[in-house]
PDB file of C-alpha atoms in Angstrom:
ATOM      1  CA  MET B  11     367.713 294.990 155.449  1.00  0.00           C
ATOM      2  CA  HIS B  12     370.651 294.462 153.008  1.00  0.00           C
ATOM      3  CA  VAL B  13     369.805 294.744 149.339  1.00  0.00           C
ATOM      4  CA  ALA B  14     372.005 292.666 147.025  1.00  0.00           C
ATOM      5  CA  HIS B  15     373.422 294.675 144.073  1.00  0.00           C
ATOM      6  CA  ALA B  16     375.240 291.784 142.309  1.00  0.00           C
ATOM      7  CA  ALA B  17     373.751 290.759 138.889  1.00  0.00           C
ATOM      8  CA  ASP B  18     374.008 287.161 139.959  1.00  0.00           C
ATOM      9  CA  ALA B  19     372.044 287.503 143.244  1.00  0.00           C
ATOM     10  CA  PRO B  20     369.005 285.293 143.468  1.00  0.00           C
ATOM     11  CA  ALA B  21     365.494 286.807 143.160  1.00  0.00           C
ATOM     12  CA  ALA B  22     363.962 288.255 146.312  1.00  0.00           C
ATOM     13  CA  GLU B  23     361.257 286.361 147.969  1.00  0.00           C
ATOM     14  CA  GLU B  24     357.786 286.216 146.226  1.00  0.00           C
ATOM     15  CA  ILE B  25     355.320 288.882 147.114  1.00  0.00           C
ATOM     16  CA  ALA B  26     351.755 289.598 146.419  1.00  0.00           C
ATOM     17  CA  PHE B  27     350.768 291.887 143.501  1.00  0.00           C
ATOM     18  CA  ASP B  28     348.967 294.081 146.039  1.00  0.00           C
ATOM     19  CA  ASP B  29     352.260 294.549 147.968  1.00  0.00           C
ATOM     20  CA  PHE B  30     353.830 295.788 144.721  1.00  0.00           C
ATOM     21  CA  LEU B  31     351.022 298.182 144.172  1.00  0.00           C
ATOM     22  CA  LYS B  32     351.838 299.857 147.521  1.00  0.00           C
ATOM     23  CA  VAL B  33     355.161 301.075 146.302  1.00  0.00           C
ATOM     24  CA  ASP B  34     354.578 304.399 144.423  1.00  0.00           C
ATOM     25  CA  ILE B  35     357.345 304.705 141.888  1.00  0.00           C
ATOM     26  CA  ARG B  36     357.120 307.973 139.834  1.00  0.00           C
ATOM     27  CA  ILE B  37     359.124 309.931 137.272  1.00  0.00           C
ATOM     28  CA  GLY B  38     360.495 313.308 137.988  1.00  0.00           C
ATOM     29  CA  THR B  39     362.937 315.851 136.619  1.00  0.00           C
ATOM     30  CA  ILE B  40     365.999 316.827 138.496  1.00  0.00           C
ATOM     31  CA  VAL B  41     365.790 320.626 138.897  1.00  0.00           C
ATOM     32  CA  GLU B  42     368.855 321.107 141.083  1.00  0.00           C
ATOM     33  CA  ALA B  43     371.945 319.013 141.960  1.00  0.00           C
ATOM     34  CA  GLU B  44     374.592 319.867 144.625  1.00  0.00           C
ATOM     35  CA  GLU B  45     377.640 318.370 146.110  1.00  0.00           C
ATOM     36  CA  PHE B  46     377.112 316.359 149.308  1.00  0.00           C
ATOM     37  CA  PRO B  47     380.573 316.163 150.870  1.00  0.00           C
ATOM     38  CA  GLN B  48     379.222 314.933 154.231  1.00  0.00           C
ATOM     39  CA  ALA B  49     378.040 311.577 152.692  1.00  0.00           C
ATOM     40  CA  ARG B  50     380.077 308.453 153.365  1.00  0.00           C
ATOM     41  CA  LYS B  51     380.088 307.491 149.624  1.00  0.00           C
ATOM     42  CA  PRO B  52     380.364 309.907 146.681  1.00  0.00           C
ATOM     43  CA  SER B  53     376.827 311.506 146.613  1.00  0.00           C
ATOM     44  CA  TYR B  54     374.737 314.400 145.468  1.00  0.00           C
ATOM     45  CA  ARG B  55     371.797 316.174 146.956  1.00  0.00           C
ATOM     46  CA  LEU B  56     368.945 316.377 144.429  1.00  0.00           C
ATOM     47  CA  LYS B  57     365.743 318.292 144.079  1.00  0.00           C
ATOM     48  CA  ILE B  58     363.400 316.459 141.758  1.00  0.00           C
ATOM     49  CA  ASP B  59     360.131 317.841 140.331  1.00  0.00           C
ATOM     50  CA  PHE B  60     357.407 315.132 140.296  1.00  0.00           C
ATOM     51  CA  GLY B  61     354.672 317.387 138.903  1.00  0.00           C
ATOM     52  CA  PRO B  62     351.813 319.256 140.434  1.00  0.00           C
ATOM     53  CA  ALA B  63     350.351 316.452 142.688  1.00  0.00           C
ATOM     54  CA  ILE B  64     353.590 315.543 144.463  1.00  0.00           C
ATOM     55  CA  GLY B  65     355.751 318.569 143.866  1.00  0.00           C
ATOM     56  CA  VAL B  66     359.511 319.026 144.252  1.00  0.00           C
ATOM     57  CA  LYS B  67     361.144 316.595 146.595  1.00  0.00           C
ATOM     58  CA  LYS B  68     364.667 316.211 148.025  1.00  0.00           C
ATOM     59  CA  SER B  69     366.870 313.134 147.666  1.00  0.00           C
ATOM     60  CA  SER B  70     370.437 311.981 148.459  1.00  0.00           C
ATOM     61  CA  ALA B  71     371.927 309.728 145.667  1.00  0.00           C
ATOM     62  CA  GLN B  72     375.179 307.870 145.517  1.00  0.00           C
ATOM     63  CA  ILE B  73     375.767 308.707 141.889  1.00  0.00           C
ATOM     64  CA  ALA B  74     378.765 310.947 141.918  1.00  0.00           C
ATOM     65  CA  THR B  75     381.009 308.294 140.418  1.00  0.00           C
ATOM     66  CA  ASN B  76     379.071 307.933 137.167  1.00  0.00           C
ATOM     67  CA  TYR B  77     377.431 311.497 136.818  1.00  0.00           C
ATOM     68  CA  ALA B  78     378.841 314.993 136.747  1.00  0.00           C
ATOM     69  CA  LEU B  79     376.794 317.637 138.570  1.00  0.00           C
ATOM     70  CA  GLY B  80     376.277 319.632 135.427  1.00  0.00           C
ATOM     71  CA  GLU B  81     374.692 316.788 133.518  1.00  0.00           C
ATOM     72  CA  LEU B  82     371.912 316.070 136.055  1.00  0.00           C
ATOM     73  CA  PRO B  83     369.516 319.030 135.945  1.00  0.00           C
ATOM     74  CA  GLY B  84     366.843 318.349 133.196  1.00  0.00           C
ATOM     75  CA  ARG B  85     367.419 314.597 133.484  1.00  0.00           C
ATOM     76  CA  GLN B  86     364.423 312.383 134.359  1.00  0.00           C
ATOM     77  CA  VAL B  87     364.747 309.826 137.056  1.00  0.00           C
ATOM     78  CA  ALA B  88     362.509 307.162 138.804  1.00  0.00           C
ATOM     79  CA  ALA B  89     361.993 307.364 142.606  1.00  0.00           C
ATOM     80  CA  VAL B  90     359.865 305.897 145.328  1.00  0.00           C
ATOM     81  CA  VAL B  91     357.795 308.813 146.584  1.00  0.00           C
ATOM     82  CA  ASN B  92     355.899 307.077 149.349  1.00  0.00           C
ATOM     83  CA  PHE B  93     358.532 305.965 151.851  1.00  0.00           C
ATOM     84  CA  PRO B  94     358.804 308.072 154.980  1.00  0.00           C
ATOM     85  CA  PRO B  95     361.474 310.789 154.863  1.00  0.00           C
ATOM     86  CA  ARG B  96     364.857 309.460 155.997  1.00  0.00           C
ATOM     87  CA  GLN B  97     367.738 311.533 157.640  1.00  0.00           C
ATOM     88  CA  ILE B  98     371.020 311.072 155.780  1.00  0.00           C
ATOM     89  CA  GLY B  99     373.635 313.134 157.603  1.00  0.00           C
ATOM     90  CA  PRO B 100     372.427 316.703 157.640  1.00  0.00           C
ATOM     91  CA  VAL B 101     369.930 316.047 154.764  1.00  0.00           C
ATOM     92  CA  MET B 102     366.360 314.890 154.919  1.00  0.00           C
ATOM     93  CA  SER B 103     365.800 312.572 151.936  1.00  0.00           C
ATOM     94  CA  GLU B 104     362.171 312.696 150.925  1.00  0.00           C
ATOM     95  CA  VAL B 105     362.220 310.161 148.084  1.00  0.00           C
ATOM     96  CA  LEU B 106     364.401 307.123 147.140  1.00  0.00           C
ATOM     97  CA  THR B 107     366.008 307.691 143.759  1.00  0.00           C
ATOM     98  CA  LEU B 108     366.240 304.393 141.882  1.00  0.00           C
ATOM     99  CA  GLY B 109     369.191 302.907 140.016  1.00  0.00           C
ATOM    100  CA  PHE B 110     371.042 299.740 139.236  1.00  0.00           C
ATOM    101  CA  ALA B 111     374.586 298.633 139.934  1.00  0.00           C
ATOM    102  CA  ASP B 112     377.053 298.728 137.003  1.00  0.00           C
ATOM    103  CA  ALA B 113     379.816 296.198 136.677  1.00  0.00           C
ATOM    104  CA  ALA B 114     381.833 298.002 139.246  1.00  0.00           C
ATOM    105  CA  GLY B 115     378.989 298.240 141.720  1.00  0.00           C
ATOM    106  CA  GLU B 116     378.381 301.939 141.202  1.00  0.00           C
ATOM    107  CA  VAL B 117     374.855 303.329 140.656  1.00  0.00           C
ATOM    108  CA  VAL B 118     373.336 303.950 137.225  1.00  0.00           C
ATOM    109  CA  LEU B 119     370.213 305.893 137.326  1.00  0.00           C
ATOM    110  CA  PHE B 120     366.897 304.322 136.290  1.00  0.00           C
ATOM    111  CA  ALA B 121     364.950 306.436 133.885  1.00  0.00           C
ATOM    112  CA  PRO B 122     362.554 306.232 130.963  1.00  0.00           C
ATOM    113  CA  ASP B 123     364.073 306.165 127.475  1.00  0.00           C
ATOM    114  CA  VAL B 124     361.681 308.714 126.200  1.00  0.00           C
ATOM    115  CA  HIS B 125     360.372 311.872 128.076  1.00  0.00           C
ATOM    116  CA  VAL B 126     357.234 311.266 130.075  1.00  0.00           C
ATOM    117  CA  PRO B 127     355.195 313.678 132.108  1.00  0.00           C
ATOM    118  CA  ASN B 128     356.610 314.311 135.634  1.00  0.00           C
ATOM    119  CA  GLY B 129     354.623 312.395 138.219  1.00  0.00           C
ATOM    120  CA  SER B 130     353.923 309.528 135.782  1.00  0.00           C
ATOM    121  CA  ARG B 131     353.506 306.271 137.890  1.00  0.00           C
ATOM    122  CA  LEU B 132     355.158 302.965 137.197  1.00  0.00           C
ATOM    123  CA  PHE B 133     352.637 300.181 136.522  1.00  0.00           C
TER     124      PHE B 133
END
């Protein structure tokens, strides 16, 4: 499935509200960020703390263009936590970190504008 990133892309097909509720989107705090030189696009490997119920999960994120490694730890991000793990090169990505495309098509992280508890679910 190809996901359109352009701001002028049409809306996706309509889904039922119950389908939306199946996607578990949570807030977590990045606790570790590392270079990921094996990735095809500039990426980092992240460890994100989603609180006691979900714990710390690994993710690969194509965010190296807009973010320096040192600014990521302590930053809150949103992620889908109930997709099956996905192998990305040598890394098993356990959650899908969410972002939006900027004007150049590079990823900008999606996060709350005020601190919320790790593990808070989008509703």
